[in-house]
mmCIF file of N, CA, C and O in Angstrom:
data_model
loop_
_atom_site.group_PDB
_atom_site.id
_atom_site.type_symbol
_atom_site.label_atom_id
_atom_site.label_comp_id
_atom_site.label_asym_id
_atom_site.label_seq_id
_atom_site.Cartn_x
_atom_site.Cartn_y
_atom_site.Cartn_z
ATOM 1 N N GLY A 1 -26.919 -204.371 -45.567
ATOM 2 C CA GLY A 1 -27.098 -204.485 -44.168
ATOM 3 C C GLY A 1 -27.683 -203.214 -43.574
ATOM 4 O O GLY A 1 -28.196 -202.345 -44.264
ATOM 5 N N LEU A 2 -27.555 -203.104 -42.298
ATOM 6 C CA LEU A 2 -28.120 -202.007 -41.527
ATOM 7 C C LEU A 2 -27.650 -200.645 -42.021
ATOM 8 O O LEU A 2 -28.411 -199.706 -42.080
ATOM 9 N N PHE A 3 -26.384 -200.516 -42.400
ATOM 10 C CA PHE A 3 -25.842 -199.212 -42.748
ATOM 11 C C PHE A 3 -25.855 -198.924 -44.248
ATOM 12 O O PHE A 3 -25.531 -197.833 -44.661
ATOM 13 N N ALA A 4 -26.247 -199.889 -45.076
ATOM 14 C CA ALA A 4 -26.245 -199.696 -46.524
ATOM 15 C C ALA A 4 -27.177 -198.566 -46.942
ATOM 16 O O ALA A 4 -26.876 -197.822 -47.869
ATOM 17 N N TYR A 5 -28.300 -198.401 -46.262
ATOM 18 C CA TYR A 5 -29.253 -197.362 -46.659
ATOM 19 C C TYR A 5 -28.695 -195.960 -46.457
ATOM 20 O O TYR A 5 -29.177 -195.005 -47.041
ATOM 21 N N ARG A 6 -27.672 -195.822 -45.670
ATOM 22 C CA ARG A 6 -27.083 -194.497 -45.449
ATOM 23 C C ARG A 6 -26.328 -194.025 -46.685
ATOM 24 O O ARG A 6 -26.226 -192.832 -46.921
ATOM 25 N N GLN A 7 -25.790 -194.960 -47.470
ATOM 26 C CA GLN A 7 -25.097 -194.613 -48.699
ATOM 27 C C GLN A 7 -26.092 -194.366 -49.830
ATOM 28 O O GLN A 7 -25.895 -193.468 -50.643
ATOM 29 N N ASP A 8 -27.128 -195.170 -49.908
ATOM 30 C CA ASP A 8 -28.122 -195.072 -50.970
ATOM 31 C C ASP A 8 -29.481 -195.347 -50.349
ATOM 32 O O ASP A 8 -29.992 -196.461 -50.408
ATOM 33 N N PRO A 9 -30.085 -194.337 -49.715
ATOM 34 C CA PRO A 9 -31.339 -194.575 -48.997
ATOM 35 C C PRO A 9 -32.475 -194.975 -49.932
ATOM 36 O O PRO A 9 -32.683 -194.355 -50.968
ATOM 37 N N THR A 10 -33.166 -196.028 -49.559
ATOM 38 C CA THR A 10 -34.329 -196.500 -50.307
ATOM 39 C C THR A 10 -35.508 -196.545 -49.355
ATOM 40 O O THR A 10 -35.331 -196.629 -48.136
ATOM 41 N N TYR A 11 -36.711 -196.520 -49.913
ATOM 42 C CA TYR A 11 -37.896 -196.609 -49.063
ATOM 43 C C TYR A 11 -37.876 -197.899 -48.252
ATOM 44 O O TYR A 11 -38.110 -197.876 -47.042
ATOM 45 N N SER A 12 -37.577 -199.020 -48.906
ATOM 46 C CA SER A 12 -37.651 -200.299 -48.191
ATOM 47 C C SER A 12 -36.669 -200.353 -47.024
ATOM 48 O O SER A 12 -37.006 -200.845 -45.944
ATOM 49 N N ALA A 13 -35.460 -199.811 -47.197
ATOM 50 C CA ALA A 13 -34.487 -199.802 -46.097
ATOM 51 C C ALA A 13 -34.909 -198.824 -45.008
ATOM 52 O O ALA A 13 -34.843 -199.159 -43.815
ATOM 53 N N LEU A 14 -35.349 -197.629 -45.395
ATOM 54 C CA LEU A 14 -35.807 -196.670 -44.392
ATOM 55 C C LEU A 14 -37.009 -197.206 -43.635
ATOM 56 O O LEU A 14 -37.119 -197.034 -42.418
ATOM 57 N N ASN A 15 -37.903 -197.873 -44.344
ATOM 58 C CA ASN A 15 -39.079 -198.435 -43.685
ATOM 59 C C ASN A 15 -38.670 -199.466 -42.644
ATOM 60 O O ASN A 15 -39.166 -199.442 -41.524
ATOM 61 N N ARG A 16 -37.742 -200.319 -42.997
ATOM 62 C CA ARG A 16 -37.315 -201.393 -42.092
ATOM 63 C C ARG A 16 -36.524 -200.870 -40.890
ATOM 64 O O ARG A 16 -36.756 -201.286 -39.759
ATOM 65 N N PHE A 17 -35.585 -199.957 -41.143
ATOM 66 C CA PHE A 17 -34.648 -199.556 -40.092
ATOM 67 C C PHE A 17 -34.997 -198.253 -39.379
ATOM 68 O O PHE A 17 -34.448 -197.965 -38.323
ATOM 69 N N VAL A 18 -35.885 -197.435 -39.971
ATOM 70 C CA VAL A 18 -36.199 -196.143 -39.357
ATOM 71 C C VAL A 18 -37.699 -195.997 -39.109
ATOM 72 O O VAL A 18 -38.125 -195.817 -37.967
ATOM 73 N N PHE A 19 -38.499 -196.070 -40.161
ATOM 74 C CA PHE A 19 -39.929 -195.784 -40.010
ATOM 75 C C PHE A 19 -40.635 -196.782 -39.094
ATOM 76 O O PHE A 19 -41.403 -196.374 -38.214
ATOM 77 N N GLN A 20 -40.398 -198.066 -39.280
ATOM 78 C CA GLN A 20 -41.081 -199.053 -38.433
ATOM 79 C C GLN A 20 -40.653 -198.955 -36.967
ATOM 80 O O GLN A 20 -41.501 -198.891 -36.089
ATOM 81 N N PRO A 21 -39.356 -198.914 -36.675
ATOM 82 C CA PRO A 21 -38.966 -198.828 -35.261
ATOM 83 C C PRO A 21 -39.342 -197.518 -34.570
ATOM 84 O O PRO A 21 -39.676 -197.520 -33.393
ATOM 85 N N TYR A 22 -39.271 -196.405 -35.294
ATOM 86 C CA TYR A 22 -39.475 -195.109 -34.636
ATOM 87 C C TYR A 22 -40.859 -194.515 -34.812
ATOM 88 O O TYR A 22 -41.297 -193.748 -33.971
ATOM 89 N N CYS A 23 -41.524 -194.786 -35.929
ATOM 90 C CA CYS A 23 -42.738 -194.044 -36.279
ATOM 91 C C CYS A 23 -44.031 -194.844 -36.203
ATOM 92 O O CYS A 23 -45.085 -194.286 -35.889
ATOM 93 N N SER A 24 -43.959 -196.118 -36.528
ATOM 94 C CA SER A 24 -45.204 -196.884 -36.695
ATOM 95 C C SER A 24 -45.903 -197.221 -35.385
ATOM 96 O O SER A 24 -47.068 -197.602 -35.403
ATOM 97 N N ARG A 25 -45.232 -197.061 -34.261
ATOM 98 C CA ARG A 25 -45.901 -197.331 -32.978
ATOM 99 C C ARG A 25 -47.137 -196.459 -32.814
ATOM 100 O O ARG A 25 -48.180 -196.907 -32.359
ATOM 101 N N CYS A 26 -47.007 -195.191 -33.178
ATOM 102 C CA CYS A 26 -48.122 -194.246 -33.022
ATOM 103 C C CYS A 26 -48.837 -193.972 -34.338
ATOM 104 O O CYS A 26 -50.031 -193.687 -34.339
ATOM 105 N N HIS A 27 -48.099 -194.028 -35.434
ATOM 106 C CA HIS A 27 -48.650 -193.697 -36.748
ATOM 107 C C HIS A 27 -48.768 -194.961 -37.590
ATOM 108 O O HIS A 27 -48.280 -195.011 -38.724
ATOM 109 N N THR A 28 -49.417 -195.967 -37.046
ATOM 110 C CA THR A 28 -49.488 -197.281 -37.670
ATOM 111 C C THR A 28 -50.034 -197.226 -39.091
ATOM 112 O O THR A 28 -49.434 -197.774 -40.015
ATOM 113 N N GLU A 29 -51.158 -196.570 -39.292
ATOM 114 C CA GLU A 29 -51.774 -196.540 -40.623
ATOM 115 C C GLU A 29 -50.906 -195.766 -41.612
ATOM 116 O O GLU A 29 -50.703 -196.196 -42.742
ATOM 117 N N ARG A 30 -50.377 -194.632 -41.224
ATOM 118 C CA ARG A 30 -49.580 -193.795 -42.124
ATOM 119 C C ARG A 30 -48.327 -194.518 -42.595
ATOM 120 O O ARG A 30 -47.897 -194.382 -43.724
ATOM 121 N N PHE A 31 -47.721 -195.315 -41.723
ATOM 122 C CA PHE A 31 -46.492 -196.013 -42.080
ATOM 123 C C PHE A 31 -46.734 -197.461 -42.470
ATOM 124 O O PHE A 31 -45.817 -198.266 -42.484
ATOM 125 N N SER A 32 -47.968 -197.793 -42.837
ATOM 126 C CA SER A 32 -48.308 -199.167 -43.214
ATOM 127 C C SER A 32 -47.843 -199.524 -44.614
ATOM 128 O O SER A 32 -47.665 -200.697 -44.933
ATOM 129 N N SER A 33 -47.628 -198.518 -45.473
ATOM 130 C CA SER A 33 -47.190 -198.786 -46.846
ATOM 131 C C SER A 33 -46.602 -197.520 -47.458
ATOM 132 O O SER A 33 -46.819 -196.414 -46.948
ATOM 133 N N TYR A 34 -45.924 -197.700 -48.569
ATOM 134 C CA TYR A 34 -45.396 -196.554 -49.306
ATOM 135 C C TYR A 34 -46.526 -195.641 -49.747
ATOM 136 O O TYR A 34 -46.440 -194.426 -49.608
ATOM 137 N N ALA A 35 -47.595 -196.235 -50.269
ATOM 138 C CA ALA A 35 -48.732 -195.437 -50.744
ATOM 139 C C ALA A 35 -49.339 -194.605 -49.616
ATOM 140 O O ALA A 35 -49.674 -193.440 -49.812
ATOM 141 N N ALA A 36 -49.473 -195.185 -48.440
ATOM 142 C CA ALA A 36 -50.045 -194.451 -47.302
ATOM 143 C C ALA A 36 -49.130 -193.310 -46.874
ATOM 144 O O ALA A 36 -49.587 -192.204 -46.577
ATOM 145 N N LEU A 37 -47.825 -193.553 -46.861
ATOM 146 C CA LEU A 37 -46.874 -192.533 -46.425
ATOM 147 C C LEU A 37 -46.810 -191.363 -47.405
ATOM 148 O O LEU A 37 -46.687 -190.215 -46.997
ATOM 149 N N THR A 38 -46.908 -191.646 -48.687
ATOM 150 C CA THR A 38 -46.727 -190.601 -49.696
ATOM 151 C C THR A 38 -48.046 -190.007 -50.189
ATOM 152 O O THR A 38 -48.031 -189.150 -51.070
ATOM 153 N N ARG A 39 -49.162 -190.432 -49.636
ATOM 154 C CA ARG A 39 -50.462 -189.859 -50.017
ATOM 155 C C ARG A 39 -50.508 -188.393 -49.581
ATOM 156 O O ARG A 39 -50.214 -188.064 -48.438
ATOM 157 N N GLY A 40 -50.842 -187.515 -50.515
ATOM 158 C CA GLY A 40 -50.852 -186.092 -50.205
ATOM 159 C C GLY A 40 -49.433 -185.553 -50.171
ATOM 160 O O GLY A 40 -48.487 -186.221 -50.575
ATOM 161 N N THR A 41 -49.268 -184.345 -49.691
ATOM 162 C CA THR A 41 -47.927 -183.753 -49.662
ATOM 163 C C THR A 41 -47.463 -183.370 -48.266
ATOM 164 O O THR A 41 -46.346 -182.916 -48.094
ATOM 165 N N MET A 42 -48.284 -183.559 -47.264
ATOM 166 C CA MET A 42 -47.880 -183.136 -45.922
ATOM 167 C C MET A 42 -46.738 -183.989 -45.364
ATOM 168 O O MET A 42 -45.750 -183.461 -44.865
ATOM 169 N N TRP A 43 -46.847 -185.289 -45.444
ATOM 170 C CA TRP A 43 -45.864 -186.168 -44.817
ATOM 171 C C TRP A 43 -44.594 -186.263 -45.632
ATOM 172 O O TRP A 43 -43.495 -186.187 -45.094
ATOM 173 N N VAL A 44 -44.741 -186.494 -46.935
ATOM 174 C CA VAL A 44 -43.581 -186.601 -47.824
ATOM 175 C C VAL A 44 -43.871 -185.794 -49.080
ATOM 176 O O VAL A 44 -44.785 -186.122 -49.826
ATOM 177 N N TRP A 45 -43.088 -184.756 -49.302
ATOM 178 C CA TRP A 45 -43.192 -183.939 -50.499
ATOM 179 C C TRP A 45 -41.937 -184.247 -51.314
ATOM 180 O O TRP A 45 -40.865 -183.705 -51.025
ATOM 181 N N PRO A 46 -42.040 -185.149 -52.308
ATOM 182 C CA PRO A 46 -40.857 -185.575 -53.062
ATOM 183 C C PRO A 46 -40.043 -184.393 -53.586
ATOM 184 O O PRO A 46 -40.579 -183.465 -54.187
ATOM 185 N N GLY A 47 -38.747 -184.438 -53.283
ATOM 186 C CA GLY A 47 -37.834 -183.389 -53.700
ATOM 187 C C GLY A 47 -37.677 -182.261 -52.699
ATOM 188 O O GLY A 47 -36.777 -181.432 -52.839
ATOM 189 N N TYR A 48 -38.533 -182.205 -51.690
ATOM 190 C CA TYR A 48 -38.534 -181.083 -50.743
ATOM 191 C C TYR A 48 -38.539 -181.566 -49.286
ATOM 192 O O TYR A 48 -39.575 -181.572 -48.631
ATOM 193 N N PRO A 49 -37.390 -181.951 -48.762
ATOM 194 C CA PRO A 49 -37.367 -182.411 -47.370
ATOM 195 C C PRO A 49 -37.857 -181.355 -46.383
ATOM 196 O O PRO A 49 -38.535 -181.684 -45.416
ATOM 197 N N GLY A 50 -37.541 -180.096 -46.635
ATOM 198 C CA GLY A 50 -37.954 -179.035 -45.724
ATOM 199 C C GLY A 50 -39.451 -178.813 -45.666
ATOM 200 O O GLY A 50 -39.949 -178.154 -44.754
ATOM 201 N N ARG A 51 -40.177 -179.360 -46.620
ATOM 202 C CA ARG A 51 -41.640 -179.264 -46.632
ATOM 203 C C ARG A 51 -42.302 -180.588 -46.250
ATOM 204 O O ARG A 51 -43.523 -180.697 -46.277
ATOM 205 N N SER A 52 -41.503 -181.582 -45.939
ATOM 206 C CA SER A 52 -41.997 -182.930 -45.633
ATOM 207 C C SER A 52 -42.005 -183.159 -44.134
ATOM 208 O O SER A 52 -40.960 -183.140 -43.486
ATOM 209 N N TRP A 53 -43.180 -183.402 -43.599
ATOM 210 C CA TRP A 53 -43.333 -183.543 -42.157
ATOM 211 C C TRP A 53 -42.483 -184.673 -41.587
ATOM 212 O O TRP A 53 -41.921 -184.535 -40.500
ATOM 213 N N VAL A 54 -42.376 -185.775 -42.294
ATOM 214 C CA VAL A 54 -41.607 -186.905 -41.762
ATOM 215 C C VAL A 54 -40.137 -186.509 -41.553
ATOM 216 O O VAL A 54 -39.494 -186.970 -40.614
ATOM 217 N N TYR A 55 -39.623 -185.611 -42.373
ATOM 218 C CA TYR A 55 -38.252 -185.143 -42.180
ATOM 219 C C TYR A 55 -38.186 -184.032 -41.131
ATOM 220 O O TYR A 55 -37.385 -184.097 -40.204
ATOM 221 N N THR A 56 -39.011 -183.010 -41.265
ATOM 222 C CA THR A 56 -38.895 -181.865 -40.353
ATOM 223 C C THR A 56 -39.191 -182.258 -38.907
ATOM 224 O O THR A 56 -38.555 -181.738 -37.996
ATOM 225 N N ALA A 57 -40.114 -183.179 -38.707
ATOM 226 C CA ALA A 57 -40.449 -183.599 -37.340
ATOM 227 C C ALA A 57 -39.321 -184.390 -36.701
ATOM 228 O O ALA A 57 -39.057 -184.236 -35.509
ATOM 229 N N THR A 58 -38.642 -185.229 -37.480
ATOM 230 C CA THR A 58 -37.530 -185.987 -36.908
ATOM 231 C C THR A 58 -36.286 -185.117 -36.781
ATOM 232 O O THR A 58 -35.566 -185.197 -35.785
ATOM 233 N N GLU A 59 -36.034 -184.257 -37.751
ATOM 234 C CA GLU A 59 -34.853 -183.393 -37.729
ATOM 235 C C GLU A 59 -34.899 -182.414 -36.554
ATOM 236 O O GLU A 59 -33.900 -182.149 -35.908
ATOM 237 N N SER A 60 -36.088 -181.921 -36.231
ATOM 238 C CA SER A 60 -36.240 -180.992 -35.105
ATOM 239 C C SER A 60 -36.342 -181.711 -33.765
ATOM 240 O O SER A 60 -36.415 -181.077 -32.720
ATOM 241 N N ARG A 61 -36.384 -183.036 -33.827
ATOM 242 C CA ARG A 61 -36.512 -183.887 -32.635
ATOM 243 C C ARG A 61 -37.886 -183.776 -31.975
ATOM 244 O O ARG A 61 -38.060 -184.146 -30.824
ATOM 245 N N ALA A 62 -38.873 -183.276 -32.719
ATOM 246 C CA ALA A 62 -40.246 -183.248 -32.206
ATOM 247 C C ALA A 62 -40.848 -184.654 -32.202
ATOM 248 O O ALA A 62 -41.732 -184.945 -31.410
ATOM 249 N N MET A 63 -40.355 -185.493 -33.081
ATOM 250 C CA MET A 63 -40.824 -186.873 -33.173
ATOM 251 C C MET A 63 -39.630 -187.794 -33.238
ATOM 252 O O MET A 63 -38.622 -187.452 -33.851
ATOM 253 N N PRO A 64 -39.768 -188.952 -32.663
ATOM 254 C CA PRO A 64 -40.855 -189.419 -31.814
ATOM 255 C C PRO A 64 -40.727 -188.855 -30.406
ATOM 256 O O PRO A 64 -39.618 -188.725 -29.894
ATOM 257 N N PRO A 65 -41.836 -188.529 -29.792
ATOM 258 C CA PRO A 65 -41.795 -187.968 -28.441
ATOM 259 C C PRO A 65 -41.530 -189.045 -27.389
ATOM 260 O O PRO A 65 -42.027 -190.155 -27.494
ATOM 261 N N ALA A 66 -40.742 -188.704 -26.419
ATOM 262 C CA ALA A 66 -40.512 -189.568 -25.241
ATOM 263 C C ALA A 66 -40.101 -190.985 -25.612
ATOM 264 O O ALA A 66 -40.439 -191.933 -24.938
ATOM 265 N N GLN A 67 -39.408 -191.120 -26.722
ATOM 266 C CA GLN A 67 -38.890 -192.416 -27.127
ATOM 267 C C GLN A 67 -37.453 -192.230 -27.576
ATOM 268 O O GLN A 67 -36.956 -191.117 -27.686
ATOM 269 N N GLU A 68 -36.810 -193.328 -27.880
ATOM 270 C CA GLU A 68 -35.473 -193.249 -28.453
ATOM 271 C C GLU A 68 -35.554 -192.507 -29.781
ATOM 272 O O GLU A 68 -36.433 -192.767 -30.590
ATOM 273 N N GLN A 69 -34.665 -191.560 -29.973
ATOM 274 C CA GLN A 69 -34.666 -190.742 -31.183
ATOM 275 C C GLN A 69 -33.807 -191.382 -32.282
ATOM 276 O O GLN A 69 -32.817 -192.039 -31.984
ATOM 277 N N PRO A 70 -34.171 -191.151 -33.555
ATOM 278 C CA PRO A 70 -33.310 -191.621 -34.648
ATOM 279 C C PRO A 70 -31.943 -190.957 -34.575
ATOM 280 O O PRO A 70 -31.804 -189.829 -34.093
ATOM 281 N N GLN A 71 -30.935 -191.656 -35.047
ATOM 282 C CA GLN A 71 -29.586 -191.114 -35.092
ATOM 283 C C GLN A 71 -29.507 -190.062 -36.199
ATOM 284 O O GLN A 71 -30.303 -190.063 -37.141
ATOM 285 N N ASP A 72 -28.528 -189.177 -36.104
ATOM 286 C CA ASP A 72 -28.349 -188.134 -37.118
ATOM 287 C C ASP A 72 -28.222 -188.728 -38.519
ATOM 288 O O ASP A 72 -28.754 -188.179 -39.484
ATOM 289 N N GLU A 73 -27.521 -189.849 -38.636
ATOM 290 C CA GLU A 73 -27.343 -190.491 -39.937
ATOM 291 C C GLU A 73 -28.668 -191.004 -40.493
ATOM 292 O O GLU A 73 -28.882 -190.994 -41.703
ATOM 293 N N GLU A 74 -29.550 -191.457 -39.632
ATOM 294 C CA GLU A 74 -30.857 -191.939 -40.071
ATOM 295 C C GLU A 74 -31.721 -190.775 -40.561
ATOM 296 O O GLU A 74 -32.412 -190.886 -41.576
ATOM 297 N N ILE A 75 -31.641 -189.655 -39.867
ATOM 298 C CA ILE A 75 -32.387 -188.465 -40.280
ATOM 299 C C ILE A 75 -31.830 -187.947 -41.609
ATOM 300 O O ILE A 75 -32.588 -187.564 -42.505
ATOM 301 N N ALA A 76 -30.517 -187.976 -41.761
ATOM 302 C CA ALA A 76 -29.899 -187.563 -43.029
ATOM 303 C C ALA A 76 -30.334 -188.474 -44.170
ATOM 304 O O ALA A 76 -30.532 -188.007 -45.302
ATOM 305 N N ALA A 77 -30.515 -189.756 -43.898
ATOM 306 C CA ALA A 77 -30.969 -190.688 -44.931
ATOM 307 C C ALA A 77 -32.399 -190.367 -45.358
ATOM 308 O O ALA A 77 -32.726 -190.456 -46.543
ATOM 309 N N ILE A 78 -33.255 -189.983 -44.406
ATOM 310 C CA ILE A 78 -34.620 -189.563 -44.754
ATOM 311 C C ILE A 78 -34.543 -188.351 -45.679
ATOM 312 O O ILE A 78 -35.219 -188.288 -46.709
ATOM 313 N N GLU A 79 -33.705 -187.391 -45.307
ATOM 314 C CA GLU A 79 -33.552 -186.180 -46.119
ATOM 315 C C GLU A 79 -33.079 -186.515 -47.529
ATOM 316 O O GLU A 79 -33.636 -186.016 -48.518
ATOM 317 N N GLU A 80 -32.090 -187.376 -47.656
ATOM 318 C CA GLU A 80 -31.563 -187.761 -48.972
ATOM 319 C C GLU A 80 -32.615 -188.464 -49.805
ATOM 320 O O GLU A 80 -32.732 -188.222 -51.011
ATOM 321 N N TRP A 81 -33.381 -189.358 -49.189
ATOM 322 C CA TRP A 81 -34.428 -190.095 -49.904
ATOM 323 C C TRP A 81 -35.482 -189.131 -50.439
ATOM 324 O O TRP A 81 -35.885 -189.215 -51.595
ATOM 325 N N ILE A 82 -35.925 -188.201 -49.612
ATOM 326 C CA ILE A 82 -36.938 -187.232 -50.060
ATOM 327 C C ILE A 82 -36.353 -186.327 -51.144
ATOM 328 O O ILE A 82 -36.994 -186.075 -52.165
ATOM 329 N N ARG A 83 -35.133 -185.858 -50.943
ATOM 330 C CA ARG A 83 -34.482 -184.989 -51.934
ATOM 331 C C ARG A 83 -34.355 -185.692 -53.285
ATOM 332 O O ARG A 83 -34.452 -185.073 -54.343
ATOM 333 N N ALA A 84 -34.156 -186.996 -53.267
ATOM 334 C CA ALA A 84 -34.044 -187.790 -54.496
ATOM 335 C C ALA A 84 -35.396 -188.063 -55.144
ATOM 336 O O ALA A 84 -35.475 -188.766 -56.146
ATOM 337 N N GLY A 85 -36.459 -187.543 -54.566
ATOM 338 C CA GLY A 85 -37.799 -187.733 -55.135
ATOM 339 C C GLY A 85 -38.633 -188.768 -54.427
ATOM 340 O O GLY A 85 -39.711 -189.120 -54.888
ATOM 341 N N ALA A 86 -38.147 -189.288 -53.295
ATOM 342 C CA ALA A 86 -38.875 -190.283 -52.484
ATOM 343 C C ALA A 86 -39.349 -191.467 -53.321
ATOM 344 O O ALA A 86 -40.512 -191.830 -53.294
ATOM 345 N N PRO A 87 -38.435 -192.098 -54.063
ATOM 346 C CA PRO A 87 -38.859 -193.218 -54.921
ATOM 347 C C PRO A 87 -39.292 -194.433 -54.120
ATOM 348 O O PRO A 87 -38.843 -194.638 -52.994
ATOM 349 N N GLU A 88 -40.169 -195.193 -54.712
ATOM 350 C CA GLU A 88 -40.622 -196.448 -54.092
ATOM 351 C C GLU A 88 -39.674 -197.548 -54.551
ATOM 352 O O GLU A 88 -39.812 -198.101 -55.635
ATOM 353 N N ASN A 89 -38.700 -197.831 -53.730
ATOM 354 C CA ASN A 89 -37.727 -198.868 -54.075
ATOM 355 C C ASN A 89 -37.212 -199.540 -52.834
ATOM 356 O O ASN A 89 -37.473 -199.145 -51.756
#
């Protein structure tokens, strides 16, 4: 369900519950697929949340601007997923 990804964050759960609602409004192409999100190292650097823009921008509350912000647990799930190597699952 909605909270299962917090225990074991997966790309598919994060995409459904975090990336699509919070990020894809403005970054439609980047969040259109796993391949698009993980292309290059700027947005997602597997194993390094502190170097991954998708984590640092949400953790610092810079993104999304002027919209409802992700909850702390959702941001922590992004961090855990990236730290685990950002697997496509």
